[in-house]
mmCIF file of C-alpha atoms in Angstrom:
data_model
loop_
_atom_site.group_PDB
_atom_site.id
_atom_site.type_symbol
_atom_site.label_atom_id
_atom_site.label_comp_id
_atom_site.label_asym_id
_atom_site.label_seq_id
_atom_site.Cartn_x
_atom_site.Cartn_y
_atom_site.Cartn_z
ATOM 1 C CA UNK A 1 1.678 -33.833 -3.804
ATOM 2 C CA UNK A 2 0.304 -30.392 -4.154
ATOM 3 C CA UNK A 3 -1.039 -29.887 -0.424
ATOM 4 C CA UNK A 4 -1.698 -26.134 -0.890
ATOM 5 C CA UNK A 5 -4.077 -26.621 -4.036
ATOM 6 C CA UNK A 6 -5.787 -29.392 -2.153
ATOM 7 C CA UNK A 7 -6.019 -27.198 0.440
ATOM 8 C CA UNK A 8 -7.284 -24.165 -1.349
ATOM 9 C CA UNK A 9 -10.082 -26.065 -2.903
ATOM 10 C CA UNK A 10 -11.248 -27.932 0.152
ATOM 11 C CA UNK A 11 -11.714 -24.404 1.481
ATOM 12 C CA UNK A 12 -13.211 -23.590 -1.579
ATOM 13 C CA UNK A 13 -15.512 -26.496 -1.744
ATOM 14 C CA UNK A 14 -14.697 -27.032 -5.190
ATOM 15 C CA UNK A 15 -13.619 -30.628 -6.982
ATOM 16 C CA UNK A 16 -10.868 -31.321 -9.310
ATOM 17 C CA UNK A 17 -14.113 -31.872 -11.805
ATOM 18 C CA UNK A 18 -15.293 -28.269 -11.178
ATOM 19 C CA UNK A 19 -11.466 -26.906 -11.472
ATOM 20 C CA UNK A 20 -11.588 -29.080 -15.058
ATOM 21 C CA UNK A 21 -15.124 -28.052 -16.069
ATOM 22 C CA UNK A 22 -14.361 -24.106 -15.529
ATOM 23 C CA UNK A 23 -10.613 -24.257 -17.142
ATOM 24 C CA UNK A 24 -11.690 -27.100 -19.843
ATOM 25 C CA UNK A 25 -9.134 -29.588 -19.086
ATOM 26 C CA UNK A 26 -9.178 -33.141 -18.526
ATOM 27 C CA UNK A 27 -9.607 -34.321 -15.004
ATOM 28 C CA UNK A 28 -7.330 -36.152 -15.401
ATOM 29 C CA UNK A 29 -4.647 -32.661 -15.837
ATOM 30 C CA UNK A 30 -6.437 -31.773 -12.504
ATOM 31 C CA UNK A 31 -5.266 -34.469 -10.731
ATOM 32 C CA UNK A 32 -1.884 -34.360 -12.130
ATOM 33 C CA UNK A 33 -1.763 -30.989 -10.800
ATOM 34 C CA UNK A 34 -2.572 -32.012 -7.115
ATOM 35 C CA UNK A 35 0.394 -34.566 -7.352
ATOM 36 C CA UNK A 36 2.706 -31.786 -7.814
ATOM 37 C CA UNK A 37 2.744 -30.920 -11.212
ATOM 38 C CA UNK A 38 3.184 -26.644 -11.950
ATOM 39 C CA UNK A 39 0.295 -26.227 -14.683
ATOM 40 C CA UNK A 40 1.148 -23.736 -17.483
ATOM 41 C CA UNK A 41 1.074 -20.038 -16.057
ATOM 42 C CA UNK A 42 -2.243 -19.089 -17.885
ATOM 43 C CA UNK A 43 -3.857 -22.275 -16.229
ATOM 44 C CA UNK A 44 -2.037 -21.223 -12.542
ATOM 45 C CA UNK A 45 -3.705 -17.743 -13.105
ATOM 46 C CA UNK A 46 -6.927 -19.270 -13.915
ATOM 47 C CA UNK A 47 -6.943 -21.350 -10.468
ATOM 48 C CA UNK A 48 -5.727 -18.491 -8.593
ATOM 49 C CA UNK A 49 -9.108 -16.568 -10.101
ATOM 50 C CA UNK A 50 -11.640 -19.759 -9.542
ATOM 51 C CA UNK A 51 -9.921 -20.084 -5.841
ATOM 52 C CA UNK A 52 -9.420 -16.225 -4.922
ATOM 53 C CA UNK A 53 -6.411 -16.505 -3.867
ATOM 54 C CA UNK A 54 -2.862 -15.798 -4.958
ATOM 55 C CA UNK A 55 -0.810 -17.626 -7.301
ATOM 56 C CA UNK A 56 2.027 -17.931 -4.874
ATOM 57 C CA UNK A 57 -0.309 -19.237 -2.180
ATOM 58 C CA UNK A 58 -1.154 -22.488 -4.460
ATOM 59 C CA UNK A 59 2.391 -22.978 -6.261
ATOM 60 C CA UNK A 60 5.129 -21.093 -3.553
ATOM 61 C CA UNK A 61 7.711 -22.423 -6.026
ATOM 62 C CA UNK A 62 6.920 -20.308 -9.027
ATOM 63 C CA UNK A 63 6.993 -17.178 -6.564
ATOM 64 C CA UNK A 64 10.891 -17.259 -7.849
ATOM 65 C CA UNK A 65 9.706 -15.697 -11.034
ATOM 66 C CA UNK A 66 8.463 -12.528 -9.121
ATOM 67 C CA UNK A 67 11.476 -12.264 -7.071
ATOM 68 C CA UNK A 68 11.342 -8.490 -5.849
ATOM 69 C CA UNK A 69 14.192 -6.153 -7.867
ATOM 70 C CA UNK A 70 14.832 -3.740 -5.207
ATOM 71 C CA UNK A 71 13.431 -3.643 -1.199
ATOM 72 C CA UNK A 72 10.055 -2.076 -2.368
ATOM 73 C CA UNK A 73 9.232 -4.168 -5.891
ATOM 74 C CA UNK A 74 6.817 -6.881 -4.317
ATOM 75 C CA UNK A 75 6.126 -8.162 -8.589
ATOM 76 C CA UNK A 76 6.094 -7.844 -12.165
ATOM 77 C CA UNK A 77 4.033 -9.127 -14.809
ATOM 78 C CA UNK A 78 4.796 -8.996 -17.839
ATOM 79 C CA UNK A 79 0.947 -7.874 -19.113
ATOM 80 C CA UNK A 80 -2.007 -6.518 -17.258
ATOM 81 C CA UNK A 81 -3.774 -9.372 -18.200
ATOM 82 C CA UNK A 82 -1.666 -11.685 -16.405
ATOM 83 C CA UNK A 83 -2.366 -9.929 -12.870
ATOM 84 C CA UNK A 84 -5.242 -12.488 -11.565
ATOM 85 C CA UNK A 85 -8.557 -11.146 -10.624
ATOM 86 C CA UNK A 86 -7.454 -12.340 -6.914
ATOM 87 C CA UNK A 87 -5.006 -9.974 -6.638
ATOM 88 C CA UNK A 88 -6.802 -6.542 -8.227
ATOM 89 C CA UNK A 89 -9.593 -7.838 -5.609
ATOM 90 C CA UNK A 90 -7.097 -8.179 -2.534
ATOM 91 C CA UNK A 91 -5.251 -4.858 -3.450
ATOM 92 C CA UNK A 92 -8.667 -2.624 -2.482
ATOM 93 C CA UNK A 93 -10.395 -5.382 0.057
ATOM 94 C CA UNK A 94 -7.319 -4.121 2.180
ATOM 95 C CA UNK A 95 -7.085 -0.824 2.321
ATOM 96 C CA UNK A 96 -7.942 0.677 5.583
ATOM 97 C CA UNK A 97 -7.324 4.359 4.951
ATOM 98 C CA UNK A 98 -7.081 5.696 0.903
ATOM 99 C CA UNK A 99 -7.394 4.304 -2.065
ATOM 100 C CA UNK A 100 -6.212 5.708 -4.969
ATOM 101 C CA UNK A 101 -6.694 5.086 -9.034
ATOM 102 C CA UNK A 102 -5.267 7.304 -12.092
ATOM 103 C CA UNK A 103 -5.251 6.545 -15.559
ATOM 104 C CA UNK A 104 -6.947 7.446 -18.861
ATOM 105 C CA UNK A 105 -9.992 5.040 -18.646
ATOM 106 C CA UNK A 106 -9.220 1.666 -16.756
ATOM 107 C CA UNK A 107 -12.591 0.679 -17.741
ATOM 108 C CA UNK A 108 -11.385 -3.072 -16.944
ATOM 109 C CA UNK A 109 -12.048 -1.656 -13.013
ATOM 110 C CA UNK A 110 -15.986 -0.544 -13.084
ATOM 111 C CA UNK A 111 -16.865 -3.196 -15.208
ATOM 112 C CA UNK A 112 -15.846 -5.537 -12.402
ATOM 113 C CA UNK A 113 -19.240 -5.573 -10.418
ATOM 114 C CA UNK A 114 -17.176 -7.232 -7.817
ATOM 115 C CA UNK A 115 -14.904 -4.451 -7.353
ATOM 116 C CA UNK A 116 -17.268 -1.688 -7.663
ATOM 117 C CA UNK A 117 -18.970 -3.475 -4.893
ATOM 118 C CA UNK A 118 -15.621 -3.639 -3.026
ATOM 119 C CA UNK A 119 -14.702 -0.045 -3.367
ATOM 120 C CA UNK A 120 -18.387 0.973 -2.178
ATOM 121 C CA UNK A 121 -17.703 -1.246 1.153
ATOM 122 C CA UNK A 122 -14.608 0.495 1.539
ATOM 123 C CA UNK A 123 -16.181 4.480 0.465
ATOM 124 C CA UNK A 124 -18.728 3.180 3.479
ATOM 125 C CA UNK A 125 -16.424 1.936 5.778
ATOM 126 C CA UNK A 126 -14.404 5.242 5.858
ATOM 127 C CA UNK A 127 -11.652 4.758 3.088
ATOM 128 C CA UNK A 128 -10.991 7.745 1.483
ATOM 129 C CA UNK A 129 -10.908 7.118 -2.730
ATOM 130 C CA UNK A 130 -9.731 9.395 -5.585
ATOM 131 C CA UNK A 131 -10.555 8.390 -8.804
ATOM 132 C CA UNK A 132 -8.391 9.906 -11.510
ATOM 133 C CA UNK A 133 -10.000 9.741 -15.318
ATOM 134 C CA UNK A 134 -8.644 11.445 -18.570
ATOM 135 C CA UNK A 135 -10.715 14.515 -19.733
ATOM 136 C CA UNK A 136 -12.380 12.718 -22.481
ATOM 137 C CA UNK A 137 -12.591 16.423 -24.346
ATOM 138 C CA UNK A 138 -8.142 16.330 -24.276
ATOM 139 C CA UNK A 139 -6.194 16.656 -26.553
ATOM 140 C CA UNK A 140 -3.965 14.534 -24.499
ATOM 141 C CA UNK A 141 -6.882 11.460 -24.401
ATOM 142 C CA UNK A 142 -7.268 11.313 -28.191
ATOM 143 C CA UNK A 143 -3.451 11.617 -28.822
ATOM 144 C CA UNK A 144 -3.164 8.458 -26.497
ATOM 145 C CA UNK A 145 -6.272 6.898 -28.262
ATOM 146 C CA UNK A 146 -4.168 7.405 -31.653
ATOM 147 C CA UNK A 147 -1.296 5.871 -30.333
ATOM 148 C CA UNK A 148 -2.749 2.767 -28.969
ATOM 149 C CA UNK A 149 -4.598 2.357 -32.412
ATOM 150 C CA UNK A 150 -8.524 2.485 -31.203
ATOM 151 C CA UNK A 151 -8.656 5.919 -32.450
ATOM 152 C CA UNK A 152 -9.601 8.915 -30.386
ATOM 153 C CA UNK A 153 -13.413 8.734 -30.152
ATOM 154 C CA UNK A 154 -13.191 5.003 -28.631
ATOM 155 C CA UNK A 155 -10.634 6.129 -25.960
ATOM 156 C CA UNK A 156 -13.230 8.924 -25.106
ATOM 157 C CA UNK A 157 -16.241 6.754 -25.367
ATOM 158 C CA UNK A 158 -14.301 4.215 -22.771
ATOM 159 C CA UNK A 159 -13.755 6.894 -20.465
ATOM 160 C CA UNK A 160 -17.497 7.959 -20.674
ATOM 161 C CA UNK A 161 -18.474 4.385 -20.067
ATOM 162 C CA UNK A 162 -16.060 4.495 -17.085
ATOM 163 C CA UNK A 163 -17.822 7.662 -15.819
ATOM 164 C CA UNK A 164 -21.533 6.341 -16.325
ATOM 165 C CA UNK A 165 -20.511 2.791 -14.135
ATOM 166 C CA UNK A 166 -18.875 4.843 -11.247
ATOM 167 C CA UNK A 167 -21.889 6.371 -10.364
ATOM 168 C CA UNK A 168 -22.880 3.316 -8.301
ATOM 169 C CA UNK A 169 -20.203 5.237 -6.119
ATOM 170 C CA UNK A 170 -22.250 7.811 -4.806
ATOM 171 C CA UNK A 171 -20.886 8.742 -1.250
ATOM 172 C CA UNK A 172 -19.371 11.635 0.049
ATOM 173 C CA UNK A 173 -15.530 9.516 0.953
ATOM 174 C CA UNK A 174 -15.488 9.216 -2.702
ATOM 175 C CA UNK A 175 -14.360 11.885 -5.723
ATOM 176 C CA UNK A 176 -13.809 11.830 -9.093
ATOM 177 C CA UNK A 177 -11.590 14.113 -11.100
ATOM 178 C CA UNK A 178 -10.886 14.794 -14.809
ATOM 179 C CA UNK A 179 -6.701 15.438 -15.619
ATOM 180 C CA UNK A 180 -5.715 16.744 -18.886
ATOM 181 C CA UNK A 181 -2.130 14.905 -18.394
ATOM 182 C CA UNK A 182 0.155 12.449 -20.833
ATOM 183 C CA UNK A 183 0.144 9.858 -19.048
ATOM 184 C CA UNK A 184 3.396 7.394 -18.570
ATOM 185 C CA UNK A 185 1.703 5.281 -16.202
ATOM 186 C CA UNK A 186 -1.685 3.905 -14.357
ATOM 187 C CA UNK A 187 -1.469 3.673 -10.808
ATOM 188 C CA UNK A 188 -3.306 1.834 -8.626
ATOM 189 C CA UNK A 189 -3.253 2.318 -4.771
ATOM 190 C CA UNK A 190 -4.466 0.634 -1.680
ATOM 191 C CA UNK A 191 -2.364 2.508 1.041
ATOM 192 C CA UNK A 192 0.845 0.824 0.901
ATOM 193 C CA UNK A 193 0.312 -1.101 -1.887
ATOM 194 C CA UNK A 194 0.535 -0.010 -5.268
ATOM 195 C CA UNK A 195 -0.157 -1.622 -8.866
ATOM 196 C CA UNK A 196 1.510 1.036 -11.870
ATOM 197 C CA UNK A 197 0.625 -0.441 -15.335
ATOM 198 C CA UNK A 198 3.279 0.779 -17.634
ATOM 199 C CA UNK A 199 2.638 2.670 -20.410
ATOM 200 C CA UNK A 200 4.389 1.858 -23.936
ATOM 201 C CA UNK A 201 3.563 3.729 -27.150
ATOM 202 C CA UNK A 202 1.597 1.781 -29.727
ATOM 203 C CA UNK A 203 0.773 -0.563 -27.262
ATOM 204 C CA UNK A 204 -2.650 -0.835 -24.949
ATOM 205 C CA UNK A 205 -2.006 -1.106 -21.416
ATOM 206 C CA UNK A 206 -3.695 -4.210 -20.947
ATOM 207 C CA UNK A 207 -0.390 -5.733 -22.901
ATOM 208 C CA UNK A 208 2.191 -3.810 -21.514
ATOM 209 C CA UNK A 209 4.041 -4.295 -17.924
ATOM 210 C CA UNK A 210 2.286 -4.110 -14.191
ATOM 211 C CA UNK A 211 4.839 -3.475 -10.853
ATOM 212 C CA UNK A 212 3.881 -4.391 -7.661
ATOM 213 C CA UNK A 213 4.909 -2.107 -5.198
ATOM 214 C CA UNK A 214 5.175 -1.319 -1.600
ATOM 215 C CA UNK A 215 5.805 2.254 -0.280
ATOM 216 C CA UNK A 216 7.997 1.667 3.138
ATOM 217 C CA UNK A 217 10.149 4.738 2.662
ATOM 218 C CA UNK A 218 9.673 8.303 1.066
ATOM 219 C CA UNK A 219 13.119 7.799 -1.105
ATOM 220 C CA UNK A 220 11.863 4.828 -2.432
ATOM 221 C CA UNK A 221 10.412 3.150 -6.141
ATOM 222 C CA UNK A 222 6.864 3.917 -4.887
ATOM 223 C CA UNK A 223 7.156 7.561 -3.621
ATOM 224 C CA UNK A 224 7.783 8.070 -7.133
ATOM 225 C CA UNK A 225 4.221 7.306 -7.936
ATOM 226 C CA UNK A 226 2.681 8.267 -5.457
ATOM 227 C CA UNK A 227 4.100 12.243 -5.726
ATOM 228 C CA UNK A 228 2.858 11.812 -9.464
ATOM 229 C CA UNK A 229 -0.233 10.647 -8.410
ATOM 230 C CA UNK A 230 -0.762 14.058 -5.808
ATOM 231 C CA UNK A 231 0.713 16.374 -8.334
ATOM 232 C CA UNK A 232 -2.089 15.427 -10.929
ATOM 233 C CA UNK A 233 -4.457 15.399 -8.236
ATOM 234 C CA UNK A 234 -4.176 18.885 -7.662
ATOM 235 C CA UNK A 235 -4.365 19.738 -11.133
ATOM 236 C CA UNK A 236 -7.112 18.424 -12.121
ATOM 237 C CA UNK A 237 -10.868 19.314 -12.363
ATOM 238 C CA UNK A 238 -13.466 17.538 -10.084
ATOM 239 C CA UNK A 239 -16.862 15.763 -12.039
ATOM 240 C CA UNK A 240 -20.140 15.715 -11.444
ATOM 241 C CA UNK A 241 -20.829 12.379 -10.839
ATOM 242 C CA UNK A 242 -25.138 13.204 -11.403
ATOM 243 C CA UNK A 243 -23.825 13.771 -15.074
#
């Protein structure tokens, strides 16, 4: 018996019939599920999203295949795709203090409306957030459109469409600047908690690998990023967000 689904969607106020009807299984699956059998991972993801919460909240057992690799590697997935919604959500609902995004487009992000909303509670709440976009104008943006395949225009266009949904962020905790940088990595901060999508040539990041990390000491995996993160920072040019 699966006692932490049950519990989940109790909470939830949702029915094995609504869990089948949103994942298109069989009831009949459902119920197998809340006796205690571990659905396939793209169906544990999918349950995670429906029930906002983690995957390792609703099957503790499976947390054995993100077994931490050194003291500060919370995760890894092997795509971006397979990070749930749950977790992208719980990474910026927590932050207290700064929040922190860099990478070429990430258009995935601002076409959320549920994060957008979440990062405007936070700008209002008194989180500091830095938004780091590529300069769609780089030659570094259309070399990594080329390599990904889409071509350079589309990589620009996504960062333009990027640009034109973040300006539901108007307020003076957040800023938006354009880097001109190759990037090996997207990183995605809460305070101590960091997402960095991997980078891989020929491949989009949505397929390649996401690390969960959290910074506890300045020696360790995530001060890496997070000194990568400041050094662009400082390099790069703010936007106008009115444009």
């Amino acid at each position: 018996m699966n006692d932490h689904l049950r519990n989940a969607m109790l909470a939830a106020r949702i029915t094995p019939t609504d869990v089948a009807a949103a994942l298109t299984v069989d009831p009949k699956t459902v119920h197998r599920w809340l006796q205690g059998r571990i659905p396939y991972p793209r169906h544990r993801w999918a349950i995670a999203d429906l029930l906002q919460v983690h995957e390792a909240d609703l099957w503790p057992q499976v947390a054995q295949q993100h077994l931490a690799l050194a003291g500060d590697v919370r995760a890894v997935y092997p795509h971006r795709w397979t990070v749930p919604k749950s977790v992208w959500h719980a990474l910026f609902q927590g932050a207290t203090e700064e929040i922190d995004i860099l990478t070429y487009s990430g258009l995935f992000l601002p076409e959320d409306g549920q994060i957008l909303d979440i990062l405007t509670a936070r700008a209002r709440a008194g989180v500091t957030i830095r938004i780091l976009l590529g300069d769609p104008d780089s030659a570094q943006v259309a070399r990594r459109g080329t390599d990904e395949g889409i071509g350079p225009e589309v990589m620009a266009a996504r960062i333009k469409n990027a640009l034109t949904l973040y300006r539901r962020l108007h307020d003076p905790n957040v800023e938006i600047r354009l880097h001109r940088t190759v990037l090996y990595n997207s990183i995605f901060r809460a305070d101590n908690e960091l997402l960095v999508n991997l980078h891989a040539y020929a491949t989009p990041a949505a397929e390649a690998p996401v690390m969960h990390l959290h910074h506890k000491k300045e020696q360790g995996t995530a001060a890496v990023y997070l000194t990568s993160f400041v050094r662009i920072w400082a390099t790069a040019v703010p936007h106008d967000n009115e444009n």
